[in-house]
Amino acid sequence: MNYKLLAERLLPGEYPALETFEEKYPPRNLPPKAEVTRLAPSPTGFIHLGNLFAAIANERIAHRSGGVLYLRIEDTDLKRKVDGAVEAVIKALDYFDIRFDEGAEIGGDETYAPWYQRQRAEIYRAYVKHLIEEGRAYPCFCTEEQLSALRETQTEKKEITGYYGKYARCRDLSEAEIYENLDAGKPFVIRLRSLGNPENKIKFRDAVKGEITVTENDQDVVILKSDGIPTYHFAHAIDDHFMRTTIVIRGEEWLASLPIHLELFDALGFQRPRYGHNCSLMKQDGETRRKLSKRKDPELSLEFYRKAGYFPRAVKVYMFTLLNSNFEEWYLKNPEAELNEFPYKVEKMGKSGALFDLDKLNDISKNELSRLSAEEMAHFLKAWAEEFGTEAEKGYFADEEKLLKVLALCMGIGGKKRRKDFTTASQAMKFMEYFFTRTPREDEYRVDEETKNAILHDFLATYSYGDDAQAWFAKVKELAGAHGFATDMKDYKANPQNYKGSVADVAEILRIATTGKANTPDLWTIMQILGEKEIRERIENA
Ligand code: GLU
């Protein structure tokens, strides 16, 4: 068969000589150990925790080594393309402080541009043409119907599905048959002529999983689709080579395609990058563990974290905990350190499923938020509220002095111990609501209506806004005694039958009347923040 003529017929016209690509995209001028990593999402508009997981790993590996992290958009599948998806990726990752050095919609060193695969068609086609000339790729005219019939037969026979070996019908078409099909105008794809044998097992050093054994590829995978656009497999091999990627950290769902990728790199005559397959994020679901699912688990989407107002550092701390086995210990020793100071190591990445637990993240979030100053917290909440808050919540920032007082109280700043009441921005805003507006009562009074009314009435009779905390509490005690409640907790515990309750119960009545809740931070301070007029009105209403 004259492969050169065939290649010309299939991909007519002049293509640049392959060396010109090597010259155009030369090895990067970086220090010897610098790593070049990338994120290569498809523009589907859905960015998930797995993307963040891989992004953090790739970002750390690149930047700790003085290398480059770039963003490449794998848009070969137009059906999956969504407008604004690239900006959404950049924004979603920016929230977690992941910054690209170059890439789609980012710019940077133009040497390795463009970063959209659809704009790189010439390189792919030049290489496809070359593979056809070498007899390593061939046209396939099988129709969708033929391929699905093939899949059915293979499934029935419990054989591996795909286009390989005896099932690769178009692999051995004669020259005459090929030209006949072409003359008839039949659409075709280009497939790799695999030279692999599935009996052969290859030892492979995965950067994350260590030494693994994979089966040699024998699938004649499609490399160029009928619309002249390459498949992911082919495009990524070309791009990782010419963008001079040194290590690829990607999800372990790609492990199954690894043999294809190894063969493609060899067929193209490229040196392979290192590959590391990151473990999947799992969720405990009753007795079983399963992968986080787009359909069932809202927490899979990164949007979930921004909307709920998770503190980015908290999410990152948790991701690091899942990513690197020695992170937790390091963080305990270095709680004040910048996360980027952590000596991130590929070798310490988890080899098998990481269990993602929202409760654990919430605990970490509480801790992280409790370490902020009131000003830092206000800043974080404001940014969240501007994007996601209600009009009322946006209003909390009008009186900054008041807000800082509320935050200081709710966070226990200046107290013996920091409070850990805040988990996320949305929850914190809700938590503080009663400071800014009168909220419906959430908790029930634990005394009868008459007692409650009498206590509230008598409280107002002696309430003076100028009283300090001690004077205020002395009055509450007096009030308790006058209404048959124990003023002293010890007395109450010794003889509860002698009392209606204790001074704590009286305070609770006042608390519910003022805030609607039985549990709040220090009530005297709350009253100080709310002001005399507001307190009187709330208690009267109650
Ligand atoms: N485009 C692939 C994806 O959507 C990228 C896989 C890789 O990182 O090589 O996940």
Coordinates of C-alpha atoms and ligand atoms in Angstrom, one line a residue:
M1 CA 0.0 0.0 0.0
N2 CA 1.2 3.5 -0.8
Y3 CA 0.7 5.1 2.5
K4 CA 2.1 8.5 1.3
L5 CA -0.6 8.7 -1.3
L6 CA -3.2 7.6 1.1
A7 CA -2.2 10.2 3.6
E8 CA -2.4 12.9 0.9
R9 CA -5.8 11.7 0.0
L10 CA -7.1 11.7 3.6
L11 CA -5.5 14.9 4.7
P12 CA -4.7 16.9 1.5
G13 CA -2.4 19.8 1.4
E14 CA 0.9 21.0 2.8
Y15 CA 1.5 20.6 6.5
P16 CA 4.5 22.0 8.3
A17 CA 7.4 19.6 8.7
L18 CA 7.2 18.0 12.1
E19 CA 10.6 19.5 13.2
T20 CA 9.1 23.0 12.8
F21 CA 6.8 22.2 15.8
E22 CA 9.8 21.1 17.9
E23 CA 11.4 24.4 17.1
K24 CA 8.3 26.4 17.6
Y25 CA 7.6 24.9 21.0
P26 CA 11.1 24.3 22.4
P27 CA 11.9 22.8 25.8
R28 CA 11.2 25.3 28.4
N29 CA 13.9 27.4 29.8
L30 CA 13.5 26.5 33.5
P31 CA 15.8 25.5 36.3
P32 CA 16.7 21.8 36.2
K33 CA 14.2 20.4 38.7
A34 CA 11.3 22.7 37.8
E35 CA 8.1 20.9 37.0
V36 CA 5.6 21.9 34.4
T37 CA 2.1 20.9 35.3
R38 CA -1.3 21.6 34.0
L39 CA -5.0 21.5 34.5
A40 CA -6.8 20.4 31.4
P41 CA -10.6 20.6 32.0
S42 CA -13.2 20.2 29.3
P43 CA -15.4 23.3 29.2
T44 CA -18.5 21.7 30.5
G45 CA -19.2 24.3 33.1
F46 CA -19.2 21.8 35.9
I47 CA -16.2 22.2 38.2
H48 CA -15.9 19.8 41.0
L49 CA -14.0 18.9 44.1
G50 CA -11.9 16.4 42.1
N51 CA -10.8 19.3 39.9
L52 CA -9.7 21.2 43.0
F53 CA -8.0 18.2 44.4
A54 CA -5.9 17.8 41.3
A55 CA -5.4 21.5 40.9
I56 CA -4.0 21.8 44.4
A57 CA -1.6 19.0 43.7
N58 CA -0.5 20.3 40.4
E59 CA -0.2 23.9 41.6
R60 CA 2.0 22.9 44.6
I61 CA 4.2 20.6 42.5
A62 CA 4.8 23.3 39.9
H63 CA 5.3 26.3 42.2
R64 CA 7.3 24.5 44.8
S65 CA 9.8 23.5 42.2
G66 CA 10.0 26.9 40.5
G67 CA 8.0 25.6 37.5
V68 CA 4.9 26.5 35.7
L69 CA 1.2 25.7 36.1
Y70 CA -0.9 26.2 33.0
L71 CA -4.5 25.9 32.0
R72 CA -5.4 24.1 28.8
I73 CA -8.9 23.8 27.6
E74 CA -9.8 20.4 26.2
D75 CA -12.7 21.4 23.9
T76 CA -12.5 18.7 21.3
D77 CA -16.0 17.6 22.2
L78 CA -18.3 20.4 21.2
K79 CA -21.4 18.7 22.6
R80 CA -20.1 19.3 26.1
K81 CA -19.1 22.9 25.6
V82 CA -20.9 25.5 27.7
D83 CA -20.4 29.3 27.4
G84 CA -18.5 31.0 30.1
A85 CA -17.1 27.7 31.3
V86 CA -13.4 28.8 31.1
E87 CA -14.0 31.9 33.2
A88 CA -15.9 29.7 35.6
V89 CA -12.9 27.4 36.0
I90 CA -10.6 30.3 36.6
K91 CA -12.9 32.0 39.1
A92 CA -13.7 28.8 41.0
L93 CA -10.0 28.0 41.5
D94 CA -9.1 31.6 42.2
Y95 CA -11.3 31.4 45.2
F96 CA -8.9 28.8 46.6
D97 CA -5.9 30.8 45.6
I98 CA -5.0 28.6 42.7
R99 CA -3.3 30.9 40.1
F100 CA -2.2 29.8 36.7
D101 CA 1.0 31.1 35.2
E102 CA -0.3 30.8 31.7
G103 CA -3.3 29.5 29.8
A104 CA -6.6 30.1 28.2
E105 CA -8.1 33.5 29.1
I106 CA -5.0 34.1 31.3
G107 CA -2.3 34.7 28.7
G108 CA 1.3 34.6 29.9
D109 CA 4.2 33.3 27.9
E110 CA 2.7 33.0 24.4
T111 CA 5.4 30.5 23.3
Y112 CA 3.2 27.5 24.1
A113 CA -0.1 29.1 23.1
P114 CA -2.8 28.6 22.0
W115 CA -4.3 26.8 25.0
Y116 CA -7.6 25.8 23.4
Q117 CA -7.3 22.5 21.6
R118 CA -9.6 23.5 18.8
Q119 CA -7.0 26.2 17.9
R120 CA -4.2 23.6 17.6
A121 CA -5.8 21.6 14.8
E122 CA -2.9 22.0 12.5
I123 CA -0.4 20.3 14.8
Y124 CA -2.7 17.4 15.4
R125 CA -3.4 16.9 11.7
A126 CA 0.2 17.2 10.7
Y127 CA 1.0 14.3 13.2
V128 CA -2.0 12.3 12.1
K129 CA -0.8 12.6 8.5
H130 CA 2.6 11.5 9.5
L131 CA 1.2 8.4 11.3
I132 CA -0.8 7.5 8.2
E133 CA 2.3 7.9 6.0
E134 CA 4.1 5.5 8.4
G135 CA 1.3 3.0 8.3
R136 CA 0.6 3.6 12.0
A137 CA -2.9 5.0 11.4
Y138 CA -5.6 4.2 9.0
P139 CA -9.1 5.3 7.9
C140 CA -12.1 3.6 9.4
F141 CA -15.5 3.7 7.6
C142 CA -17.5 1.8 10.2
T143 CA -20.9 3.5 10.9
E144 CA -22.4 4.2 14.3
E145 CA -24.8 1.2 13.7
Q146 CA -21.9 -1.1 12.9
L147 CA -20.0 0.0 16.0
S148 CA -22.9 -0.5 18.3
A149 CA -23.7 -3.9 16.8
L150 CA -20.1 -4.8 17.5
R151 CA -20.4 -3.6 21.1
E152 CA -23.5 -5.7 21.5
T153 CA -21.8 -8.8 20.2
Q154 CA -18.8 -8.3 22.4
T155 CA -20.9 -7.7 25.5
E156 CA -23.0 -10.8 24.7
K157 CA -19.8 -12.9 24.4
K158 CA -18.5 -11.3 27.6
E159 CA -15.5 -10.0 25.7
I160 CA -13.7 -6.7 26.0
T161 CA -15.5 -4.1 24.0
G162 CA -13.8 -1.9 21.4
Y163 CA -12.1 -1.9 18.1
Y164 CA -9.2 -4.3 18.3
G165 CA -7.7 -7.5 16.8
K166 CA -10.2 -9.5 14.8
Y167 CA -12.9 -6.9 15.4
A168 CA -10.9 -4.1 13.7
R169 CA -12.7 -4.4 10.4
C170 CA -11.1 -1.5 8.6
R171 CA -7.6 -2.2 9.8
D172 CA -6.9 -4.5 6.9
L173 CA -9.0 -3.0 4.1
S174 CA -7.2 -3.3 0.8
E175 CA -6.0 -0.2 -1.0
A176 CA -8.8 -0.7 -3.6
E177 CA -11.5 -1.0 -0.8
I178 CA -10.2 2.2 0.9
Y179 CA -10.3 4.2 -2.3
E180 CA -13.7 2.8 -3.2
N181 CA -15.1 4.0 0.1
L182 CA -13.5 7.4 -0.3
D183 CA -14.7 7.7 -3.8
A184 CA -18.2 6.9 -2.6
G185 CA -17.8 9.8 -0.2
K186 CA -18.2 7.7 3.0
P187 CA -17.3 9.6 6.1
F188 CA -14.3 8.2 8.0
V189 CA -12.3 8.5 11.2
I190 CA -8.6 7.9 11.6
R191 CA -7.6 5.1 14.0
L192 CA -4.3 4.2 15.5
R193 CA -2.9 0.9 14.2
S194 CA -2.0 -0.5 17.6
L195 CA 1.0 -2.8 17.8
G196 CA 0.3 -3.9 21.3
N197 CA -0.5 -7.3 22.6
P198 CA -2.8 -7.6 25.7
E199 CA -0.8 -10.7 26.8
N200 CA 2.0 -8.4 27.5
K201 CA 2.1 -6.8 30.9
I202 CA 4.1 -3.6 31.4
K203 CA 5.6 -2.4 34.6
F204 CA 4.9 1.2 35.0
R205 CA 6.0 3.7 37.6
D206 CA 3.1 5.9 38.6
A207 CA 4.2 9.0 40.4
V208 CA 1.5 8.6 43.0
K209 CA 0.7 4.9 43.1
G210 CA 4.2 3.6 42.7
E211 CA 5.0 0.6 40.6
I212 CA 1.9 -0.8 38.9
T213 CA 1.3 -3.3 36.1
V214 CA -0.7 -2.4 33.1
T215 CA -1.8 -4.4 30.1
E216 CA -0.4 -3.4 26.8
N217 CA -2.9 -1.5 24.6
D218 CA -4.4 -3.3 21.6
Q219 CA -7.3 -0.9 20.9
D220 CA -7.2 0.9 17.6
V221 CA -8.5 4.0 19.2
V222 CA -9.8 6.9 17.1
I223 CA -7.3 9.7 16.9
L224 CA -9.1 12.0 14.5
K225 CA -12.8 12.2 14.3
S226 CA -14.8 12.5 11.1
D227 CA -15.0 16.3 11.6
G228 CA -11.2 16.5 11.5
I229 CA -11.0 17.1 15.3
P230 CA -8.8 14.8 17.3
T231 CA -9.9 12.8 20.3
Y232 CA -8.8 13.6 23.8
H233 CA -6.3 10.8 23.9
F234 CA -4.4 12.0 20.8
A235 CA -4.7 15.7 21.5
H236 CA -3.5 15.5 25.1
A237 CA -0.4 13.5 24.0
I238 CA 0.6 16.2 21.4
D239 CA -0.2 19.0 23.8
D240 CA 1.6 17.6 26.8
H241 CA 4.6 17.1 24.6
F242 CA 4.6 20.6 23.0
M243 CA 3.6 22.4 26.1
R244 CA 6.5 20.6 27.7
T245 CA 4.5 19.2 30.6
T246 CA 6.8 17.2 32.9
I247 CA 4.3 15.6 35.2
V248 CA 0.6 15.0 34.9
I249 CA -1.5 14.5 38.1
R250 CA -5.0 13.5 37.1
G251 CA -7.8 11.5 38.5
E252 CA -7.5 7.7 38.7
E253 CA -10.4 7.3 36.3
W254 CA -7.8 7.9 33.6
L255 CA -5.7 4.9 34.7
A256 CA -7.7 2.7 32.3
S257 CA -6.6 4.8 29.4
L258 CA -3.0 4.9 30.4
P259 CA -2.0 2.0 28.1
I260 CA -3.4 3.9 25.1
H261 CA -1.5 7.0 26.1
L262 CA 1.8 5.1 26.5
E263 CA 1.4 3.6 23.1
L264 CA 0.5 7.0 21.6
F265 CA 3.6 8.7 23.1
D266 CA 5.7 5.9 21.7
A267 CA 4.1 6.0 18.2
L268 CA 4.6 9.8 18.1
G269 CA 8.2 9.4 19.2
F270 CA 7.8 11.7 22.2
Q271 CA 9.3 11.3 25.6
R272 CA 6.5 10.8 28.0
P273 CA 5.7 13.0 31.0
R274 CA 5.5 11.3 34.3
Y275 CA 1.9 10.4 35.2
G276 CA 0.5 10.3 38.7
H277 CA -3.1 9.1 39.2
N278 CA -4.7 10.7 42.1
C279 CA -7.1 8.7 44.2
S280 CA -10.8 9.4 43.9
L281 CA -12.8 11.3 46.5
M282 CA -15.1 8.8 48.2
K283 CA -18.2 9.2 50.4
Q284 CA -19.4 7.0 53.2
D285 CA -23.0 6.1 52.3
G286 CA -24.4 3.8 54.9
E287 CA -22.3 0.7 55.0
T288 CA -20.6 1.3 51.7
R289 CA -18.1 3.8 50.2
R290 CA -18.8 5.2 46.8
K291 CA -17.4 7.9 44.6
L292 CA -18.9 11.3 45.2
S293 CA -21.7 11.7 42.6
K294 CA -22.8 14.7 40.6
R295 CA -26.4 13.7 40.9
K296 CA -26.5 12.8 44.6
D297 CA -23.9 15.0 46.3
P298 CA -24.2 18.8 46.0
E299 CA -20.9 19.0 47.8
L300 CA -19.1 17.6 44.8
S301 CA -19.6 20.9 42.9
L302 CA -17.1 23.7 43.8
E303 CA -20.0 26.2 43.5
F304 CA -21.4 24.7 46.6
Y305 CA -18.5 25.9 48.7
R306 CA -18.5 29.5 47.3
K307 CA -22.3 29.8 47.7
A308 CA -22.3 28.4 51.2
G309 CA -19.3 30.7 52.0
Y310 CA -16.8 28.1 53.1
F311 CA -13.6 29.8 54.1
P312 CA -11.2 28.9 51.3
R313 CA -8.3 28.2 53.6
A314 CA -10.5 25.7 55.5
V315 CA -11.3 23.8 52.3
K316 CA -7.7 23.8 51.3
V317 CA -6.5 22.6 54.7
Y318 CA -9.0 19.7 54.3
M319 CA -7.8 19.0 50.8
F320 CA -4.2 18.9 51.9
T321 CA -5.1 16.6 54.7
L322 CA -6.6 14.2 52.2
L323 CA -3.8 14.7 49.6
N324 CA -0.6 14.4 51.7
S325 CA -0.3 11.9 54.5
N326 CA 2.1 14.0 56.5
F327 CA 0.2 17.3 56.2
E328 CA -1.9 17.0 59.4
E329 CA 1.2 16.5 61.5
W330 CA 3.0 19.4 59.9
Y331 CA -0.1 21.6 60.3
L332 CA -0.4 20.8 64.0
K333 CA 3.2 21.9 64.5
N334 CA 2.9 24.9 62.2
P335 CA -0.6 26.2 62.7
E336 CA 0.4 29.8 61.9
A337 CA 2.3 29.0 58.8
E338 CA 1.2 29.8 55.3
L339 CA -0.1 26.7 53.6
N340 CA 2.3 27.2 50.8
E341 CA 5.2 26.6 53.2
F342 CA 4.1 23.0 53.5
P343 CA 6.7 20.8 51.8
Y344 CA 4.3 19.1 49.4
K345 CA 5.5 15.8 48.1
V346 CA 4.1 13.7 45.3
E347 CA 5.4 10.6 47.1
K348 CA 3.2 11.3 50.1
M349 CA 0.0 11.4 48.0
G350 CA -2.7 8.9 48.9
K351 CA -2.7 5.7 46.8
S352 CA -6.3 4.7 47.3
G353 CA -9.7 6.3 47.8
A354 CA -9.8 9.4 50.1
L355 CA -12.8 9.6 52.3
F356 CA -14.5 13.0 52.0
D357 CA -16.6 13.9 55.0
L358 CA -18.5 17.2 55.2
D359 CA -18.6 17.0 59.0
K360 CA -14.8 16.9 59.1
L361 CA -14.6 19.9 56.8
N362 CA -17.1 21.7 59.0
D363 CA -14.9 21.1 62.1
I364 CA -11.9 22.4 60.2
S365 CA -13.9 25.4 59.1
K366 CA -14.9 26.2 62.6
N367 CA -11.3 26.1 63.7
E368 CA -10.0 28.2 60.9
L369 CA -12.7 30.8 61.3
S370 CA -12.2 31.0 65.0
R371 CA -8.6 32.1 64.4
L372 CA -9.5 35.2 62.4
S373 CA -9.7 38.7 63.9
A374 CA -13.1 40.4 63.8
E375 CA -11.8 42.6 61.0
E376 CA -10.7 39.6 58.9
M377 CA -14.0 37.9 59.5
A378 CA -15.9 41.1 58.5
H379 CA -13.9 41.3 55.3
F380 CA -14.6 37.7 54.4
L381 CA -18.3 38.0 55.2
K382 CA -18.6 41.2 53.2
A383 CA -17.2 39.6 50.1
W384 CA -19.6 36.7 50.5
A385 CA -22.6 38.9 51.1
E386 CA -21.9 41.1 48.1
E387 CA -22.3 38.1 45.9
F388 CA -24.7 35.9 47.7
G389 CA -26.3 37.7 50.6
T390 CA -29.9 39.0 50.9
E391 CA -30.5 42.8 50.9
A392 CA -30.9 42.6 54.6
E393 CA -27.6 40.8 55.1
K394 CA -25.8 43.4 52.9
G395 CA -27.2 45.9 55.4
Y396 CA -25.2 44.4 58.2
F397 CA -22.1 46.2 56.9
A398 CA -23.6 49.7 57.1
D399 CA -22.6 50.1 60.7
E400 CA -19.1 48.7 60.8
E401 CA -18.5 49.5 64.4
K402 CA -21.6 47.5 65.5
L403 CA -20.7 44.6 63.2
L404 CA -17.2 44.4 64.7
K405 CA -18.7 44.3 68.2
V406 CA -21.1 41.6 67.2
L407 CA -18.3 39.5 65.6
A408 CA -16.0 40.0 68.6
L409 CA -18.7 38.7 70.9
C410 CA -19.7 35.8 68.7
M411 CA -16.1 34.8 68.1
G412 CA -15.2 35.1 71.8
I413 CA -12.5 37.6 71.0
G414 CA -11.0 39.0 74.2
G415 CA -12.6 36.2 76.2
K416 CA -10.8 33.3 77.8
K417 CA -11.4 31.0 74.9
R418 CA -12.4 31.6 71.3
R419 CA -15.9 30.5 70.4
K420 CA -16.4 28.3 67.4
D421 CA -19.9 29.2 66.4
F422 CA -19.1 30.0 62.8
T423 CA -18.8 27.3 60.1
T424 CA -19.5 29.2 56.9
A425 CA -20.3 32.7 55.8
S426 CA -24.0 31.9 55.1
Q427 CA -24.3 30.2 58.5
A428 CA -22.5 33.1 60.3
M429 CA -24.9 35.7 58.7
K430 CA -27.9 33.7 59.8
F431 CA -26.3 33.3 63.3
M432 CA -26.0 37.1 63.7
E433 CA -29.4 37.9 62.3
Y434 CA -31.0 38.8 65.6
F435 CA -28.5 41.6 66.1
F436 CA -29.8 43.4 63.1
T437 CA -33.4 42.6 62.9
R438 CA -36.2 41.2 65.1
T439 CA -36.4 37.5 64.3
P440 CA -39.2 35.1 65.1
R441 CA -38.8 33.2 68.3
E442 CA -37.0 29.9 67.8
D443 CA -37.1 28.4 71.3
E444 CA -40.0 27.9 73.7
Y445 CA -40.1 29.5 77.2
R446 CA -39.8 26.8 79.8
V447 CA -42.1 28.6 82.3
D448 CA -45.8 29.5 82.1
E449 CA -47.0 32.6 80.4
E450 CA -47.8 34.4 83.7
T451 CA -44.3 33.8 85.2
K452 CA -42.6 34.9 82.0
N453 CA -44.7 38.1 81.8
A454 CA -44.1 39.0 85.4
I455 CA -40.3 38.4 85.1
L456 CA -40.1 40.5 81.9
H457 CA -42.2 43.2 83.4
D458 CA -40.1 43.4 86.6
F459 CA -36.8 43.2 84.6
L460 CA -37.7 46.4 82.7
A461 CA -38.7 48.2 85.9
T462 CA -35.2 48.2 87.2
Y463 CA -33.2 47.8 83.9
S464 CA -30.6 50.5 83.4
Y465 CA -28.5 50.5 80.3
G466 CA -25.6 52.0 82.2
D467 CA -25.2 49.1 84.5
D468 CA -22.0 47.2 84.1
A469 CA -22.1 43.4 83.7
Q470 CA -21.9 42.8 87.5
A471 CA -24.6 45.3 88.4
W472 CA -26.8 43.9 85.7
F473 CA -26.3 40.3 86.9
A474 CA -27.0 41.3 90.5
K475 CA -30.4 42.7 89.4
V476 CA -31.1 39.5 87.5
K477 CA -30.4 37.5 90.7
E478 CA -32.6 39.7 92.7
L479 CA -35.3 39.3 90.1
A480 CA -34.9 35.5 90.4
G481 CA -35.2 35.5 94.1
A482 CA -38.3 37.7 94.0
H483 CA -40.0 35.2 91.7
G484 CA -39.2 32.0 93.6
F485 CA -36.1 31.1 91.6
A486 CA -32.8 30.1 93.3
T487 CA -30.2 32.9 93.1
D488 CA -27.4 30.5 93.7
M489 CA -26.8 27.4 91.6
K490 CA -25.5 25.4 94.5
D491 CA -28.6 26.0 96.5
Y492 CA -30.7 25.0 93.6
K493 CA -28.8 21.8 92.9
A494 CA -29.0 20.8 96.6
N495 CA -32.8 21.5 96.9
P496 CA -34.4 21.9 93.5
Q497 CA -37.9 21.1 95.0
N498 CA -37.7 24.4 96.9
Y499 CA -37.6 26.5 93.7
K500 CA -39.3 27.2 90.4
G501 CA -35.9 27.0 88.8
S502 CA -32.6 28.9 89.0
V503 CA -31.2 32.2 88.0
A504 CA -30.1 30.5 84.8
D505 CA -33.7 29.9 83.9
V506 CA -34.5 33.6 84.5
A507 CA -31.6 34.6 82.3
E508 CA -33.0 32.2 79.6
I509 CA -36.3 34.0 79.7
L510 CA -34.6 37.3 79.1
R511 CA -32.5 35.7 76.4
I512 CA -35.4 34.3 74.5
A513 CA -37.3 37.6 74.8
T514 CA -34.4 39.5 73.4
T515 CA -33.0 37.2 70.8
G516 CA -35.6 34.5 70.2
K517 CA -33.0 31.8 71.2
A518 CA -32.2 29.9 74.4
N519 CA -28.5 29.8 73.6
T520 CA -26.5 32.9 72.7
P521 CA -23.2 34.5 73.6
D522 CA -23.2 36.8 76.7
L523 CA -26.5 38.4 77.2
W524 CA -25.3 41.6 78.9
T525 CA -23.1 42.3 75.9
I526 CA -25.9 41.6 73.5
M527 CA -28.0 44.1 75.3
Q528 CA -25.2 46.6 75.2
I529 CA -24.8 46.2 71.5
L530 CA -28.6 46.4 70.8
G531 CA -29.0 49.5 72.8
E532 CA -31.6 50.5 75.4
K533 CA -34.5 51.5 73.2
E534 CA -34.3 48.2 71.2
I535 CA -34.0 46.1 74.3
R536 CA -37.0 47.7 75.9
E537 CA -39.1 47.3 72.8
R538 CA -38.1 43.7 72.3
I539 CA -38.9 42.8 75.8
E540 CA -42.2 44.7 75.8
N541 CA -43.2 42.9 72.6
A542 CA -42.3 39.6 74.2
Ligands
GLU1 N1 -9.9 16.7 29.7 C1 -9.7 15.7 30.7 C2 -10.8 15.9 31.8 O1 -11.8 16.5 31.5 C3 -8.4 15.9 31.3 C4 -7.7 14.6 31.8 C5 -6.2 14.9 32.1 O2 -5.9 15.6 33.0 O3 -5.4 14.4 31.3 O4 -10.8 15.5 32.9

